[in-house]
PDB file of C-alpha atoms in Angstrom:
ATOM      1  CA  MET H  15      64.070 -26.745-138.698  1.00  0.00           C
ATOM      2  CA  ALA H  16      61.799 -24.933-138.734  1.00  0.00           C
ATOM      3  CA  THR H  17      58.504 -26.051-141.589  1.00  0.00           C
ATOM      4  CA  ASP H  18      55.943 -24.022-143.012  1.00  0.00           C
ATOM      5  CA  GLU H  19      53.043 -25.572-142.331  1.00  0.00           C
ATOM      6  CA  THR H  20      51.271 -23.734-146.113  1.00  0.00           C
ATOM      7  CA  SER H  21      53.226 -26.543-147.893  1.00  0.00           C
ATOM      8  CA  PRO H  22      52.234 -28.819-149.178  1.00  0.00           C
ATOM      9  CA  LEU H  23      54.209 -32.372-148.549  1.00  0.00           C
ATOM     10  CA  LEU H  24      55.030 -33.333-151.842  1.00  0.00           C
ATOM     11  CA  PRO H  25      54.988 -31.000-154.904  1.00  0.00           C
ATOM     12  CA  ASN H  26      52.196 -30.312-157.306  1.00  0.00           C
ATOM     13  CA  VAL H  27      52.826 -32.187-160.252  1.00  0.00           C
ATOM     14  CA  GLU H  28      49.594 -32.061-162.087  1.00  0.00           C
ATOM     15  CA  SER H  29      50.583 -28.715-163.015  1.00  0.00           C
ATOM     16  CA  GLU H  30      54.652 -29.710-163.672  1.00  0.00           C
ATOM     17  CA  GLU H  31      52.810 -33.133-165.716  1.00  0.00           C
ATOM     18  CA  PRO H  32      51.674 -31.916-169.429  1.00  0.00           C
ATOM     19  CA  ALA H  33      54.991 -29.873-170.079  1.00  0.00           C
ATOM     20  CA  ARG H  34      56.857 -32.964-169.130  1.00  0.00           C
ATOM     21  CA  ASN H  35      54.449 -35.724-171.778  1.00  0.00           C
ATOM     22  CA  GLN H  36      54.849 -33.046-174.151  1.00  0.00           C
ATOM     23  CA  ASN H  37      58.606 -32.381-173.547  1.00  0.00           C
ATOM     24  CA  THR H  38      58.854 -36.009-173.745  1.00  0.00           C
ATOM     25  CA  MET H  39      56.907 -36.438-176.929  1.00  0.00           C
ATOM     26  CA  SER H  40      59.074 -33.991-178.625  1.00  0.00           C
ATOM     27  CA  GLY H  41      61.791 -35.593-177.791  1.00  0.00           C
ATOM     28  CA  THR H  42      60.875 -39.448-178.724  1.00  0.00           C
ATOM     29  CA  LEU H  43      59.545 -38.134-181.985  1.00  0.00           C
ATOM     30  CA  PHE H  44      63.665 -35.871-182.589  1.00  0.00           C
ATOM     31  CA  TRP H  45      64.719 -38.567-181.018  1.00  0.00           C
ATOM     32  CA  ARG H  46      63.679 -41.135-184.175  1.00  0.00           C
ATOM     33  CA  THR H  47      63.535 -38.952-186.153  1.00  0.00           C
ATOM     34  CA  GLY H  48      68.081 -38.565-185.722  1.00  0.00           C
ATOM     35  CA  ALA H  49      68.062 -42.269-185.527  1.00  0.00           C
ATOM     36  CA  VAL H  50      66.181 -43.170-189.363  1.00  0.00           C
ATOM     37  CA  PHE H  51      67.893 -39.671-190.752  1.00  0.00           C
ATOM     38  CA  GLY H  52      70.830 -42.073-190.005  1.00  0.00           C
ATOM     39  CA  ALA H  53      69.730 -44.690-191.177  1.00  0.00           C
ATOM     40  CA  ALA H  54      69.496 -42.888-194.233  1.00  0.00           C
ATOM     41  CA  ALA H  55      72.711 -41.436-194.373  1.00  0.00           C
ATOM     42  CA  VAL H  56      74.284 -44.713-193.771  1.00  0.00           C
ATOM     43  CA  GLY H  57      72.136 -45.841-197.022  1.00  0.00           C
ATOM     44  CA  LEU H  58      72.349 -42.562-198.857  1.00  0.00           C
ATOM     45  CA  GLY H  59      76.185 -42.612-198.373  1.00  0.00           C
ATOM     46  CA  ALA H  60      76.533 -46.948-199.424  1.00  0.00           C
ATOM     47  CA  PHE H  61      74.639 -45.925-202.333  1.00  0.00           C
ATOM     48  CA  GLY H  62      77.148 -42.907-203.404  1.00  0.00           C
ATOM     49  CA  ALA H  63      80.056 -44.620-202.944  1.00  0.00           C
ATOM     50  CA  HIS H  64      78.741 -48.216-204.862  1.00  0.00           C
ATOM     51  CA  GLY H  65      75.737 -47.722-207.061  1.00  0.00           C
ATOM     52  CA  LEU H  66      75.443 -43.833-208.491  1.00  0.00           C
ATOM     53  CA  LYS H  67      78.892 -43.937-209.449  1.00  0.00           C
ATOM     54  CA  LYS H  68      77.415 -46.861-211.345  1.00  0.00           C
ATOM     55  CA  ARG H  69      75.707 -43.996-213.914  1.00  0.00           C
ATOM     56  CA  ILE H  70      77.142 -40.363-212.976  1.00  0.00           C
ATOM     57  CA  SER H  71      80.344 -39.899-213.650  1.00  0.00           C
ATOM     58  CA  ASP H  72      81.056 -36.448-213.191  1.00  0.00           C
ATOM     59  CA  PRO H  73      83.466 -36.065-209.639  1.00  0.00           C
ATOM     60  CA  ASN H  74      81.724 -32.748-208.256  1.00  0.00           C
ATOM     61  CA  LYS H  75      78.132 -34.317-208.697  1.00  0.00           C
ATOM     62  CA  LEU H  76      79.585 -36.714-206.767  1.00  0.00           C
ATOM     63  CA  ALA H  77      81.582 -35.057-204.311  1.00  0.00           C
ATOM     64  CA  ASN H  78      77.567 -33.436-203.631  1.00  0.00           C
ATOM     65  CA  TRP H  79      76.094 -36.462-202.882  1.00  0.00           C
ATOM     66  CA  SER H  80      79.004 -37.309-200.089  1.00  0.00           C
ATOM     67  CA  THR H  81      78.626 -33.789-198.874  1.00  0.00           C
ATOM     68  CA  ALA H  82      74.654 -34.825-199.059  1.00  0.00           C
ATOM     69  CA  ALA H  83      75.743 -37.752-196.930  1.00  0.00           C
ATOM     70  CA  GLN H  84      77.826 -36.778-194.346  1.00  0.00           C
ATOM     71  CA  TYR H  85      76.249 -33.318-193.315  1.00  0.00           C
ATOM     72  CA  GLN H  86      72.923 -35.318-193.231  1.00  0.00           C
ATOM     73  CA  LEU H  87      75.161 -38.043-190.495  1.00  0.00           C
ATOM     74  CA  ILE H  88      76.388 -35.724-188.644  1.00  0.00           C
ATOM     75  CA  HIS H  89      73.564 -33.929-187.943  1.00  0.00           C
ATOM     76  CA  SER H  90      71.485 -36.894-187.388  1.00  0.00           C
ATOM     77  CA  VAL H  91      74.054 -37.342-183.983  1.00  0.00           C
ATOM     78  CA  ALA H  92      73.110 -33.628-182.903  1.00  0.00           C
ATOM     79  CA  LEU H  93      69.402 -33.884-183.638  1.00  0.00           C
ATOM     80  CA  LEU H  94      69.531 -37.384-181.203  1.00  0.00           C
ATOM     81  CA  VAL H  95      71.371 -34.673-178.460  1.00  0.00           C
ATOM     82  CA  ALA H  96      69.186 -32.168-179.032  1.00  0.00           C
ATOM     83  CA  SER H  97      66.795 -34.528-178.708  1.00  0.00           C
ATOM     84  CA  ASN H  98      65.386 -32.039-175.848  1.00  0.00           C
ATOM     85  CA  ASN H  99      65.437 -29.071-177.424  1.00  0.00           C
ATOM     86  CA  PRO H 100      62.680 -28.194-179.507  1.00  0.00           C
ATOM     87  CA  VAL H 101      64.421 -25.171-181.317  1.00  0.00           C
ATOM     88  CA  ALA H 102      67.585 -27.115-182.463  1.00  0.00           C
ATOM     89  CA  GLY H 103      65.535 -30.295-183.128  1.00  0.00           C
ATOM     90  CA  THR H 104      63.149 -28.641-185.651  1.00  0.00           C
ATOM     91  CA  LEU H 105      65.884 -26.403-187.066  1.00  0.00           C
ATOM     92  CA  PHE H 106      68.615 -29.493-187.528  1.00  0.00           C
ATOM     93  CA  THR H 107      65.110 -31.593-189.006  1.00  0.00           C
ATOM     94  CA  ALA H 108      64.594 -28.526-191.740  1.00  0.00           C
ATOM     95  CA  GLY H 109      68.296 -27.991-192.253  1.00  0.00           C
ATOM     96  CA  MET H 110      68.831 -31.826-192.953  1.00  0.00           C
ATOM     97  CA  THR H 111      65.947 -31.749-195.179  1.00  0.00           C
ATOM     98  CA  MET H 112      66.374 -29.088-197.638  1.00  0.00           C
ATOM     99  CA  PHE H 113      70.474 -29.115-196.998  1.00  0.00           C
ATOM    100  CA  SER H 114      70.672 -32.802-197.789  1.00  0.00           C
ATOM    101  CA  GLY H 115      68.024 -33.546-200.040  1.00  0.00           C
ATOM    102  CA  SER H 116      68.835 -31.155-202.386  1.00  0.00           C
ATOM    103  CA  LEU H 117      71.475 -32.243-202.562  1.00  0.00           C
ATOM    104  CA  TYR H 118      70.580 -35.212-203.293  1.00  0.00           C
ATOM    105  CA  ALA H 119      68.198 -34.309-205.814  1.00  0.00           C
ATOM    106  CA  LEU H 120      70.510 -31.909-207.041  1.00  0.00           C
ATOM    107  CA  THR H 121      72.615 -35.059-208.133  1.00  0.00           C
ATOM    108  CA  LEU H 122      69.894 -37.244-209.781  1.00  0.00           C
ATOM    109  CA  ASP H 123      68.500 -34.716-212.364  1.00  0.00           C
ATOM    110  CA  THR H 124      69.952 -31.147-212.383  1.00  0.00           C
ATOM    111  CA  GLU H 125      67.732 -29.750-214.901  1.00  0.00           C
ATOM    112  CA  ARG H 126      64.239 -30.744-213.105  1.00  0.00           C
ATOM    113  CA  PHE H 127      64.982 -29.603-210.059  1.00  0.00           C
ATOM    114  CA  ARG H 128      67.115 -26.484-210.641  1.00  0.00           C
ATOM    115  CA  PHE H 129      64.383 -24.912-208.288  1.00  0.00           C
ATOM    116  CA  LEU H 130      66.085 -26.728-205.514  1.00  0.00           C
ATOM    117  CA  GLY H 131      68.878 -24.824-206.122  1.00  0.00           C
ATOM    118  CA  PRO H 132      68.479 -21.821-203.483  1.00  0.00           C
ATOM    119  CA  VAL H 133      67.279 -24.421-200.511  1.00  0.00           C
ATOM    120  CA  THR H 134      70.611 -25.368-200.252  1.00  0.00           C
ATOM    121  CA  PRO H 135      71.006 -22.845-198.436  1.00  0.00           C
ATOM    122  CA  LEU H 136      68.488 -22.398-196.508  1.00  0.00           C
ATOM    123  CA  GLY H 137      69.324 -25.275-194.543  1.00  0.00           C
ATOM    124  CA  GLY H 138      72.645 -24.863-194.699  1.00  0.00           C
ATOM    125  CA  LEU H 139      71.460 -21.664-191.252  1.00  0.00           C
ATOM    126  CA  CYS H 140      69.162 -24.130-190.393  1.00  0.00           C
ATOM    127  CA  LEU H 141      72.351 -26.060-189.269  1.00  0.00           C
ATOM    128  CA  MET H 142      73.820 -23.101-188.099  1.00  0.00           C
ATOM    129  CA  ALA H 143      70.933 -21.286-186.341  1.00  0.00           C
ATOM    130  CA  GLY H 144      70.380 -24.929-184.977  1.00  0.00           C
ATOM    131  CA  TRP H 145      73.864 -25.025-182.992  1.00  0.00           C
ATOM    132  CA  LEU H 146      73.230 -21.583-182.494  1.00  0.00           C
ATOM    133  CA  ALA H 147      70.363 -23.101-180.004  1.00  0.00           C
ATOM    134  CA  LEU H 148      71.565 -25.561-178.588  1.00  0.00           C
ATOM    135  CA  ALA H 149      74.832 -22.899-177.925  1.00  0.00           C
ATOM    136  CA  PHE H 150      72.153 -20.638-175.918  1.00  0.00           C
ATOM    137  CA  GLY H 151      68.849 -22.576-175.265  1.00  0.00           C
ATOM    138  CA  LYS H 152      68.484 -23.601-171.688  1.00  0.00           C
ATOM    139  CA  ARG H 153      71.851 -25.413-170.493  1.00  0.00           C
ATOM    140  CA  GLY H 154      71.617 -29.894-170.955  1.00  0.00           C
ATOM    141  CA  ALA H 155      68.522 -29.130-172.359  1.00  0.00           C
ATOM    142  CA  GLY H 156      69.928 -31.869-175.437  1.00  0.00           C
ATOM    143  CA  LEU H 157      71.066 -34.070-172.856  1.00  0.00           C
ATOM    144  CA  ARG H 158      68.355 -35.326-171.982  1.00  0.00           C
ATOM    145  CA  TRP H 159      67.529 -38.664-173.165  1.00  0.00           C
ATOM    146  CA  PRO H 160      63.873 -39.562-174.127  1.00  0.00           C
ATOM    147  CA  ARG H 161      62.073 -42.236-171.970  1.00  0.00           C
ATOM    148  CA  THR H 162      59.751 -43.778-173.920  1.00  0.00           C
TER     149      THR H 162
END
């Protein structure tokens, strides 16, 4: 087998290192965000099931709170999977913040946070776009766990 004497014996890692570090840094950020959002979803869901029922009697508002917590928890896991896909990670983070956040606020005080009504569907669109970014992004981009 002939070898090319002009090619280096070791790959040029200097040119690849900044991109790898950037991907690892954003992957770690998305990983931590997904974990924190997941923990918050469990806490907010428990609050909705126990503490909120003492203050709000409208079953529709309680259902909205439950939906917000459920979507936040599901998409927190999706964010963990997408931690190395910056497009999907950004869309999931924005979508959870807008969708679940606006539902939480509207449940607590509909009149005060009425302006957030249009934000909820925008958050939903971001969540759907995050799934599409996973579907059509680089294969396997979301399957590598970030290194710390």
